[in-house]
Coordinates of C-alpha atoms in Angstrom, one line a residue:
Chain A
M263 CA 0.0 0.0 0.0
A264 CA 1.4 3.4 -1.0
D265 CA 1.8 5.6 2.0
N266 CA 0.4 8.6 0.2
S267 CA -3.0 7.0 -0.2
V268 CA -3.7 7.5 3.5
R269 CA -5.5 10.7 4.4
W270 CA -5.1 12.5 7.6
E271 CA -6.2 15.7 9.3
F272 CA -4.6 17.9 12.0
Q273 CA -7.0 18.9 14.8
P274 CA -5.9 21.2 17.7
V275 CA -6.4 20.0 21.3
A276 CA -6.2 23.6 22.6
D277 CA -2.7 24.7 23.3
Q278 CA -1.6 21.3 24.7
A279 CA -1.6 18.9 21.8
V280 CA -2.4 18.3 18.2
N281 CA -4.4 15.3 17.0
I282 CA -3.5 13.6 13.8
D283 CA -6.7 12.0 12.7
F284 CA -6.7 9.2 10.1
G285 CA -10.5 8.8 9.9
E286 CA -13.3 7.0 11.7
L287 CA -12.3 3.4 11.1
I288 CA -10.4 0.5 12.6
D289 CA -7.9 -0.7 10.1
E290 CA -4.7 -2.6 10.7
E291 CA -2.8 -0.7 7.9
I292 CA -3.7 2.6 9.4
N293 CA -2.9 1.5 12.9
L294 CA 0.4 0.3 11.7
R295 CA 1.1 3.7 10.2
I296 CA 0.2 5.4 13.4
T297 CA 2.4 3.2 15.6
S298 CA 5.3 3.7 13.1
L299 CA 4.8 7.4 13.2
A300 CA 4.7 7.4 17.0
A301 CA 8.0 5.5 17.1
A302 CA 9.5 8.0 14.6
I303 CA 8.4 11.0 16.6
N304 CA 9.8 9.5 19.8
N305 CA 13.1 8.8 18.1
K306 CA 13.4 12.3 16.7
R307 CA 12.9 13.9 20.1
L308 CA 11.2 16.9 18.5
T309 CA 11.6 20.1 20.6
G310 CA 8.7 20.7 23.0
V311 CA 6.9 17.3 22.5
T312 CA 5.9 15.9 25.8
A313 CA 3.9 12.8 24.9
C314 CA 2.8 10.8 21.9
I315 CA -0.4 8.8 22.3
P316 CA -1.2 6.3 19.5
T317 CA -4.8 5.1 19.4
Y318 CA -6.8 3.0 16.9
R319 CA -6.9 5.7 14.3
S320 CA -5.3 8.8 15.6
L321 CA -2.1 10.0 17.1
T322 CA -2.1 12.7 19.7
V323 CA 1.1 14.7 20.1
A324 CA 1.2 16.7 23.3
Y325 CA 3.6 19.7 23.5
D326 CA 4.6 22.5 25.7
S327 CA 3.8 25.9 24.1
A328 CA 6.5 27.5 26.1
L329 CA 9.0 25.5 23.9
V330 CA 7.3 25.2 20.6
R331 CA 4.3 26.7 18.8
Q332 CA 1.6 24.4 17.4
S333 CA 1.9 25.9 13.9
H334 CA 5.6 25.1 13.9
L335 CA 5.1 21.6 15.4
I336 CA 2.6 20.9 12.6
E337 CA 5.1 21.7 9.9
R338 CA 7.6 19.3 11.5
L339 CA 4.9 16.6 11.8
K340 CA 3.9 17.1 8.1
E341 CA 7.5 16.4 7.0
L342 CA 7.6 13.2 9.2
I343 CA 4.2 11.9 8.0
T344 CA 5.2 12.1 4.4
T345 CA 8.7 10.6 4.9
V346 CA 8.2 8.0 7.5
K347 CA 8.0 4.5 6.1
T348 CA 5.5 2.2 7.7
E349 CA 7.5 -0.2 9.8
T350 CA 7.7 -3.7 8.4
K351 CA 9.9 -4.9 11.2
T352 CA 8.9 -8.0 13.1
R353 CA 6.9 -7.5 16.3
K354 CA 6.5 -9.6 19.4
C355 CA 3.6 -12.0 19.6
W356 CA 2.8 -12.8 23.2
Y357 CA 1.4 -16.2 24.1
L358 CA -0.9 -15.3 26.9
P359 CA -2.2 -18.1 29.2
V360 CA -5.9 -17.7 30.1
C361 CA -8.1 -19.7 32.4
Y362 CA -11.5 -19.6 30.8
G363 CA -14.9 -19.9 32.5
G364 CA -15.8 -20.7 36.1
K365 CA -15.0 -18.0 38.6
Y366 CA -12.3 -16.7 36.2
G367 CA -14.8 -16.0 33.4
V368 CA -18.3 -15.6 34.9
D369 CA -19.9 -14.5 31.7
L370 CA -18.7 -17.4 29.5
P371 CA -21.9 -19.5 29.7
A372 CA -24.3 -16.5 29.1
S373 CA -22.1 -15.1 26.3
A374 CA -22.0 -18.5 24.6
Q375 CA -25.8 -18.7 24.8
T376 CA -26.2 -15.2 23.4
L377 CA -23.8 -16.1 20.5
A378 CA -25.5 -19.5 20.0
L379 CA -22.2 -21.3 20.6
S380 CA -21.1 -23.9 23.1
P381 CA -18.7 -22.6 25.7
D382 CA -16.0 -24.8 24.2
E383 CA -16.7 -23.5 20.7
L384 CA -16.5 -19.9 22.0
I385 CA -13.1 -20.6 23.7
R386 CA -11.9 -22.3 20.5
L387 CA -12.8 -19.3 18.4
H388 CA -11.3 -16.8 20.9
T389 CA -8.0 -18.7 21.0
A390 CA -7.8 -19.2 17.2
T391 CA -6.8 -15.6 16.4
C392 CA -3.6 -13.7 16.6
Y393 CA -4.8 -10.3 17.8
R394 CA -3.1 -7.0 17.1
I395 CA -2.7 -4.6 20.0
Y396 CA -4.3 -1.5 18.6
M397 CA -3.7 0.7 21.6
I398 CA -3.0 0.8 25.3
G399 CA -5.4 3.1 27.2
F400 CA -8.2 3.5 29.7
M401 CA -6.2 2.0 32.6
P402 CA -2.4 1.5 33.1
G403 CA -1.4 -1.3 30.7
F404 CA -4.9 -2.1 29.5
A405 CA -4.6 -3.6 25.9
Y406 CA -7.3 -3.0 23.3
L407 CA -7.1 -5.8 20.7
G408 CA -8.5 -5.9 17.1
G409 CA -9.4 -8.9 15.0
L410 CA -12.1 -10.5 17.0
D411 CA -13.9 -13.2 15.0
A412 CA -17.3 -11.9 13.8
R413 CA -19.0 -14.8 15.4
L414 CA -17.9 -13.4 18.8
H415 CA -19.3 -9.8 18.3
I416 CA -21.6 -9.1 21.2
P417 CA -23.3 -6.0 22.6
R418 CA -21.9 -4.7 25.8
R419 CA -23.6 -5.3 29.1
T420 CA -26.5 -2.9 29.8
A421 CA -25.2 -2.2 33.2
P422 CA -21.4 -2.0 33.6
R423 CA -19.8 -3.8 36.6
Q424 CA -18.3 -1.5 39.2
S425 CA -15.1 -3.5 39.2
V426 CA -13.7 -6.5 37.4
P427 CA -10.5 -8.3 38.5
A428 CA -7.0 -7.5 37.3
G429 CA -6.1 -9.6 34.2
S430 CA -9.7 -10.0 33.0
I431 CA -10.0 -11.2 29.4
S432 CA -13.2 -9.9 28.0
I433 CA -15.2 -9.2 24.8
G434 CA -17.5 -6.2 24.1
G435 CA -18.8 -5.0 20.7
I436 CA -16.3 -6.0 18.0
Q437 CA -13.4 -5.9 20.5
T438 CA -11.5 -8.0 23.0
A439 CA -9.1 -6.8 25.6
V440 CA -6.6 -7.7 28.3
G441 CA -7.3 -6.0 31.5
S442 CA -4.5 -4.8 33.8
V443 CA -5.6 -3.5 37.2
A444 CA -9.1 -3.9 38.7
A445 CA -11.5 -1.5 37.0
P446 CA -15.1 -0.9 36.1
S447 CA -16.2 -2.6 32.9
G448 CA -19.3 -3.2 30.7
W449 CA -17.7 -6.0 28.8
H450 CA -18.3 -9.8 29.1
L451 CA -15.7 -11.7 31.2
L452 CA -14.5 -14.9 29.5
G453 CA -11.5 -15.6 31.6
Q454 CA -8.4 -14.4 33.4
T455 CA -4.7 -14.4 32.8
P456 CA -2.2 -14.8 35.6
V457 CA 0.2 -12.5 33.6
K458 CA 0.5 -8.9 35.0
S459 CA 0.4 -6.6 32.0
F460 CA 1.3 -3.8 34.5
D461 CA 3.4 -4.2 37.6
P462 CA 4.9 -0.9 38.8
L463 CA 7.6 -2.8 40.8
R464 CA 8.9 -4.8 37.8
E465 CA 11.9 -3.6 35.9
Q466 CA 9.7 -3.3 32.8
P467 CA 6.4 -2.1 34.4
F468 CA 4.5 -2.4 31.1
L469 CA 4.5 -5.7 29.2
F470 CA 2.7 -4.6 26.0
T471 CA 3.3 -2.0 23.4
A472 CA 0.7 -0.9 20.7
G473 CA 1.6 -2.7 17.5
E474 CA 2.5 -6.0 19.1
Y475 CA 0.4 -9.2 18.9
I476 CA -1.3 -11.5 21.4
E477 CA -2.5 -15.1 21.2
F478 CA -4.5 -16.6 24.0
V479 CA -3.5 -20.1 25.3
P480 CA -6.1 -21.9 27.4
I481 CA -4.8 -23.3 30.7
K482 CA -6.4 -25.2 33.6
E483 CA -7.2 -23.7 37.0
N484 CA -4.3 -25.5 38.8
E485 CA -1.8 -24.0 36.2
Y486 CA -3.4 -20.6 36.7
V487 CA -2.9 -20.8 40.4
K488 CA 0.7 -21.9 40.0
L489 CA 1.5 -19.1 37.5
A490 CA -0.3 -16.4 39.5
D491 CA 1.8 -17.3 42.6
D492 CA 5.1 -16.9 40.6
R493 CA 6.0 -13.3 40.8
G494 CA 8.7 -13.5 38.3
Y495 CA 6.6 -15.4 35.7
M496 CA 6.7 -13.9 32.2
P497 CA 4.8 -15.3 29.2
D498 CA 6.5 -16.7 26.1
W499 CA 6.7 -14.7 22.9
N500 CA 7.8 -15.1 19.3
L501 CA 8.6 -12.6 16.6
R502 CA 5.9 -12.2 14.0
A503 CA 6.5 -10.5 10.6
Chain B
M208 CA 13.3 10.1 61.9
T209 CA 10.7 12.9 61.5
Y210 CA 7.2 12.2 60.3
F211 CA 3.6 13.6 60.3
D212 CA 0.9 11.7 62.0
V213 CA -2.4 12.1 60.3
L214 CA -5.0 13.0 63.0
S215 CA -7.8 13.7 60.5
P216 CA -7.4 13.4 56.7
G217 CA -9.9 16.1 55.6
L218 CA -12.4 15.4 52.8
L219 CA -9.9 14.3 50.2
S220 CA -6.2 14.8 50.7
T221 CA -3.7 13.2 48.4
L222 CA 0.0 13.5 47.8
Q223 CA 0.6 15.2 44.4
D224 CA 3.5 16.6 42.5
G225 CA 3.8 18.1 39.0
G226 CA 2.6 14.8 37.4
R227 CA 3.6 11.4 36.2
F228 CA 4.7 12.1 32.6
G229 CA 5.8 9.8 29.8
Y230 CA 3.3 7.0 30.3
E231 CA 0.1 8.3 28.6
D232 CA 0.7 5.9 25.7
K233 CA 0.6 3.1 28.4
G234 CA -2.7 4.1 29.8
V235 CA -1.4 6.1 32.8
P236 CA -2.8 9.6 33.2
P237 CA -0.3 12.2 34.4
S238 CA -2.3 13.0 37.7
G239 CA -0.5 15.8 39.5
V240 CA -1.9 19.0 41.2
L241 CA -5.1 20.5 39.9
D242 CA -4.0 24.1 40.7
E243 CA -0.4 24.4 39.7
L244 CA -0.3 28.1 40.7
S245 CA -1.1 27.6 44.3
F246 CA 1.2 24.5 44.4
A247 CA 4.2 26.5 42.9
I248 CA 3.8 29.2 45.5
A249 CA 3.6 26.7 48.4
N250 CA 6.9 25.0 47.3
A251 CA 8.7 28.3 46.7
L252 CA 7.8 29.5 50.2
V253 CA 9.7 26.6 51.8
G254 CA 12.6 26.7 49.4
N255 CA 11.7 23.5 47.5
H256 CA 12.5 22.6 44.0
P257 CA 9.4 23.4 41.9
G258 CA 7.4 20.2 41.5
T259 CA 8.3 18.7 44.9
G260 CA 5.3 16.6 46.2
A261 CA 2.8 18.4 48.4
I262 CA -0.5 17.4 50.0
E263 CA -3.5 18.6 47.9
F264 CA -6.6 18.9 50.0
T265 CA -10.2 19.5 49.0
L266 CA -12.9 21.6 50.6
T267 CA -11.8 20.6 54.2
G268 CA -8.1 20.3 55.0
P269 CA -6.3 17.7 57.2
S270 CA -4.9 17.9 60.8
L271 CA -1.4 16.7 61.2
R272 CA 1.0 16.3 64.2
L273 CA 4.7 16.5 63.6
C274 CA 6.5 13.6 65.4
G275 CA 10.1 12.5 65.8
D276 CA 13.2 14.5 66.4
G277 CA 13.5 17.3 63.8
Y278 CA 11.7 20.5 62.9
C279 CA 10.5 21.5 59.5
F280 CA 9.2 24.5 57.6
F281 CA 5.8 24.5 56.0
S282 CA 3.4 26.7 54.0
V283 CA -0.3 26.4 53.2
T284 CA -1.7 28.0 50.1
G285 CA -5.3 28.1 48.7
D286 CA -8.1 30.0 50.4
F287 CA -8.4 28.1 53.7
S288 CA -8.0 29.1 57.3
A289 CA -5.5 27.2 59.5
T290 CA -4.2 26.9 63.0
L291 CA -0.9 25.9 64.5
N292 CA -1.5 24.6 68.1
D293 CA -4.9 26.2 68.1
A294 CA -3.5 29.7 67.3
P295 CA -4.3 31.2 63.9
C296 CA -1.7 30.5 61.3
A297 CA -1.4 32.7 58.2
T298 CA -1.6 31.0 54.8
Y299 CA 0.7 32.2 52.0
Q300 CA 3.5 32.5 54.6
N301 CA 6.1 30.0 55.8
H302 CA 6.3 28.9 59.4
R303 CA 8.5 26.6 61.5
M304 CA 7.0 23.6 63.1
H305 CA 8.5 21.5 66.0
P306 CA 7.8 17.9 67.1
G307 CA 4.5 17.8 68.9
D308 CA 3.1 20.8 67.0
I309 CA -0.4 20.3 65.5
L310 CA -1.3 21.9 62.2
S311 CA -5.0 22.0 61.5
I312 CA -6.4 23.2 58.2
Q313 CA -10.1 24.0 58.2
R314 CA -12.8 24.5 55.7
V315 CA -12.4 26.2 52.4
I316 CA -13.2 30.0 52.2
S317 CA -13.3 30.2 48.4
G318 CA -12.3 27.8 45.6
A319 CA -11.9 24.1 46.3
R320 CA -8.2 23.1 46.8
G321 CA -5.3 23.9 48.9
Y322 CA -1.7 22.8 49.2
L323 CA 0.6 22.0 52.1
S324 CA 4.3 22.0 51.3
I325 CA 7.1 21.2 53.7
S326 CA 10.8 22.0 53.4
G327 CA 12.5 19.0 51.8
G328 CA 9.2 17.3 50.9
F329 CA 7.6 14.1 52.0
A330 CA 9.9 11.0 51.9
V331 CA 7.5 8.8 49.9
P332 CA 9.0 6.5 47.1
P333 CA 8.1 7.8 43.6
V334 CA 6.3 5.3 41.3
L335 CA 7.1 5.7 37.6
G336 CA 8.9 8.9 38.5
S337 CA 6.2 10.6 40.5
V338 CA 4.8 10.6 44.0
S339 CA 1.3 11.6 42.7
T340 CA -1.5 9.5 44.0
L341 CA -3.6 7.8 41.3
M342 CA -6.4 6.3 43.5
R343 CA -8.0 4.4 40.6
A344 CA -4.9 2.3 40.0
Q345 CA -3.6 2.6 43.6
L346 CA -0.3 4.2 42.5
G347 CA 1.9 6.7 44.3
G348 CA 1.2 8.6 47.5
V349 CA 0.7 6.5 50.6
N350 CA 0.1 3.0 49.2
G351 CA -2.0 4.6 46.4
H352 CA -4.8 5.9 48.6
P353 CA -5.8 9.3 49.9
L354 CA -4.6 10.2 53.4
R355 CA -6.3 8.3 56.2
K356 CA -6.4 8.8 60.0
G357 CA -3.3 7.2 61.5
D358 CA -1.1 7.4 58.3
R359 CA 2.5 8.3 58.8
L360 CA 4.1 10.6 56.4
P361 CA 7.9 10.6 56.6
V362 CA 9.6 14.0 56.2
A363 CA 12.7 14.1 53.9
P364 CA 15.9 15.7 55.2
Q365 CA 16.1 19.4 54.6
R366 CA 18.4 20.6 51.9
H367 CA 19.2 24.0 53.3
S368 CA 18.0 26.5 55.9
V369 CA 15.0 28.7 55.2
C370 CA 14.1 32.2 56.4
H371 CA 10.8 31.9 58.0
G372 CA 8.0 34.4 58.2
V373 CA 8.3 35.1 54.5
R374 CA 5.0 36.0 52.9
A375 CA 3.9 35.5 49.3
E376 CA 1.3 37.3 47.3
R377 CA -2.1 35.6 47.4
I378 CA -2.9 34.5 43.9
L379 CA -6.3 32.8 43.9
P380 CA -7.2 31.6 40.4
Q381 CA -10.9 31.4 41.4
M382 CA -11.0 35.2 41.8
E383 CA -10.9 35.6 38.1
K384 CA -14.6 35.6 37.3
R385 CA -14.5 35.5 33.5
A386 CA -15.6 32.7 31.2
V387 CA -13.3 29.6 31.0
R388 CA -11.6 29.8 27.6
V389 CA -11.6 26.8 25.2
V390 CA -10.4 25.9 21.7
W391 CA -12.9 24.1 19.5
G392 CA -12.3 20.5 18.8
P393 CA -11.0 17.9 18.1
Q394 CA -14.6 16.6 17.3
D395 CA -16.7 19.8 17.2
D396 CA -17.9 18.6 13.8
Y397 CA -20.1 16.2 15.7
F398 CA -22.3 19.2 16.7
G399 CA -24.5 21.6 14.7
D400 CA -24.4 25.4 14.8
E401 CA -27.2 25.4 17.3
A402 CA -25.4 23.1 19.8
R403 CA -22.1 25.0 19.4
A404 CA -23.9 28.3 20.0
S405 CA -25.7 26.8 23.0
F406 CA -22.4 25.6 24.4
L407 CA -21.0 29.2 24.4
T408 CA -24.1 31.1 25.5
Q409 CA -25.4 29.1 28.5
T410 CA -24.2 29.0 32.0
Y411 CA -23.5 25.5 33.2
T412 CA -23.5 24.3 36.8
L413 CA -20.9 21.9 38.2
S414 CA -22.8 18.7 39.3
P415 CA -21.9 16.8 42.5
Q416 CA -19.9 14.4 40.3
C417 CA -16.7 16.4 40.3
D418 CA -13.5 14.7 41.2
R419 CA -9.9 14.5 40.1
M420 CA -11.0 12.3 37.1
G421 CA -13.5 14.7 35.6
Y422 CA -16.2 17.3 36.2
R423 CA -19.8 16.6 35.1
L424 CA -21.7 19.8 34.1
K425 CA -25.5 20.4 34.1
G426 CA -27.2 22.5 31.5
S427 CA -29.5 22.4 28.5
P428 CA -28.4 19.3 26.6
L429 CA -26.3 19.6 23.4
A430 CA -27.5 17.5 20.4
H431 CA -25.1 15.5 18.3
V432 CA -25.4 15.5 14.5
K433 CA -23.3 12.3 13.9
G434 CA -24.1 10.2 17.0
F435 CA -22.3 10.2 20.3
N436 CA -19.8 7.3 19.7
I437 CA -16.4 7.8 18.2
I438 CA -13.7 5.1 17.9
S439 CA -11.8 5.7 21.2
D440 CA -9.0 8.2 21.0
A441 CA -6.8 10.2 23.4
I442 CA -8.2 12.5 26.1
C443 CA -6.2 15.4 27.4
A444 CA -6.6 17.6 30.5
G445 CA -9.5 20.0 29.8
S446 CA -11.0 17.8 27.0
I447 CA -14.8 18.4 27.1
Q448 CA -16.6 15.2 26.1
I449 CA -20.3 15.2 25.3
P450 CA -21.9 11.8 26.0
G451 CA -25.3 10.6 24.8
D452 CA -27.2 12.7 27.4
G453 CA -25.7 15.9 26.0
Q454 CA -24.2 17.0 29.3
P455 CA -20.5 17.9 29.2
I456 CA -17.8 16.1 31.1
V457 CA -14.5 18.0 31.5
A458 CA -11.5 15.6 31.8
M459 CA -9.2 16.4 34.7
N460 CA -5.8 15.1 35.7
D461 CA -6.8 11.5 36.8
R462 CA -8.8 11.0 33.6
Q463 CA -8.8 7.8 31.6
T464 CA -6.2 8.3 28.8
T465 CA -8.6 7.3 26.0
G466 CA -12.4 7.6 25.5
G467 CA -15.2 7.2 23.1
Y468 CA -17.4 10.3 23.3
P469 CA -16.9 13.2 20.9
K470 CA -15.0 16.2 22.3
I471 CA -16.6 19.5 21.4
A472 CA -13.7 21.7 22.8
T473 CA -10.7 21.7 25.1
V474 CA -10.0 24.1 28.0
I475 CA -6.8 26.1 27.4
R476 CA -3.8 25.6 29.7
A477 CA -3.9 29.0 31.3
D478 CA -7.4 28.3 32.6
L479 CA -6.8 24.8 34.0
A480 CA -5.8 26.1 37.4
R481 CA -9.0 28.0 37.7
L482 CA -10.9 24.9 36.7
G483 CA -9.1 23.0 39.4
Q484 CA -10.4 25.5 42.0
M485 CA -14.1 24.8 41.0
K486 CA -16.5 22.8 43.1
P487 CA -20.0 21.3 42.8
G488 CA -22.7 24.1 42.4
D489 CA -20.3 26.6 40.8
P490 CA -21.4 28.2 37.6
I491 CA -19.2 27.9 34.5
R492 CA -19.4 29.6 31.1
F493 CA -17.1 29.0 28.1
E494 CA -15.6 31.3 25.6
A495 CA -13.8 30.2 22.4
V496 CA -10.3 31.5 21.5
S497 CA -7.8 30.5 18.9
V498 CA -4.8 28.2 19.5
E499 CA -2.4 31.2 19.0
K500 CA -4.3 33.2 21.6
A501 CA -4.2 30.3 24.0
E502 CA -0.5 29.9 23.5
D503 CA 0.1 33.6 24.1
L504 CA -1.9 33.5 27.3
W505 CA 0.0 30.5 28.6
Q506 CA 3.4 32.0 27.8
G507 CA 2.5 35.3 29.3
R508 CA 1.3 33.7 32.5
Q509 CA 4.3 31.5 32.8
K510 CA 6.7 34.5 32.4
I511 CA 4.9 36.4 35.2
L512 CA 4.8 33.4 37.5
A513 CA 8.6 32.7 36.9
Q514 CA 9.4 36.3 38.0
K515 CA 7.3 36.1 41.1
L516 CA 8.8 32.7 42.1
A517 CA 12.3 34.0 41.5
T518 CA 11.7 37.0 43.9
L519 CA 10.2 34.7 46.5
N520 CA 13.1 32.2 46.2
K521 CA 15.6 35.0 46.9
K522 CA 13.7 36.0 50.1
V523 CA 13.3 32.5 51.4
L524 CA 16.8 31.4 50.7
A525 CA 18.6 34.6 51.7
A526 CA 21.2 34.2 54.5
C527 CA 19.2 34.3 57.7
P528 CA 20.5 35.5 61.1

């Protein structure tokens, strides 16, 4: 895909940031372009830039107007957008163990019923995809994944739960996600991973980066308990082109 | 070892500094003080580096007893009354405090937030480079929670001596009564001319749902022309989201980093401190300005503040008898 075929628009976020919007759609190619651009901006260390937040379809570049004016920053960003090549480098694919159902995934039976699947069939479909991490947001380390099988698209709960456990694996709408810390949620809980995607005391507090991939691997409860007790446990990963 | 014993925590008192920056792309909001003006003056009064962690309190302040073997200097800013061992204690002035002394900060007079800074700062381990408390994720501060009765807050060693009795000019952001200035966007195209006009002409009221995450406003609802769901994108401090019910939510420092409601406008940086001093029931109006104007206002304000702080620093750190 030729880079110049992608359209974008600059939108001011007052005098704090500029939003580069690539349109109202979820698309792997566009997200790849956004994560590549974010990496390029971080590498360039542009004067005055204080944060670079990639999302599904936009990149928000925060700046300090005492150091750079937005009009000037936009000129620098335009140059980068037109010159940065979409990264084709290999990315990590994490193999994330998940204990599905039971007390770890209280919504599994009801979700299966809504989707007219057996619980086993639902688990099989959920673990059959290699998901792209489109963005990290909402809570520290919370990973939004794309690529959920259309057979698993499901409306969100009418009443969100006040709090779901850390490590919750859930589906909602056309998305699936890996929870990090305990948080409110209106999504359906399928299971739980013993892996901590955020641990402030670990040398690398955040496990995932937008642009990486995740595959879920079903595990039994006894294995979950063992892995959850192991503070140093890290999941396997491979490089994916 | 010197520490503060929390006798009563006040309504909502948290340890905050300039913010936890560099992790917004990992879902971590910057947190940090809601009124950086009052915070900057509090730190300058005790000779601290700008950005040293302080206690931010809300509507009702805490009572604290100094314990251990050392003294310290403190200052209280924000429009509150305070006592030191039951005697009135002036705010916007630095004081010396000895072991056994009790500092009590009472109810707010105007605005919503106040700051307590101590010389050297509180000896709490930073998490991801900041001591700011993010209650939602239990990060920073005292084990990630607001101050509680019985908490111990260790005092860091002093870096230098401080002249006490120094006063600072009272700068209260809430005294500026004009409309809060915003820049349109990033999703103002989700609203028609009528909704945009209504947003600027009506006076909103801050609802009881106003916390460090966000302020919910009450007013006549704004209609969307393209629905009220967008594919989630980034939320900045001052971003004004309009959910399905048409009532604005202004994102504050502990906001979620991404969200799925269209944002009609964003509060400019120079007016965020004023926003931080607002409380439930307060009226709020908006006025639209250009990006360039917003940048000029911020640069102008930062210049004046830097001059005031430099003058204050000289007085506080001058050789004392």
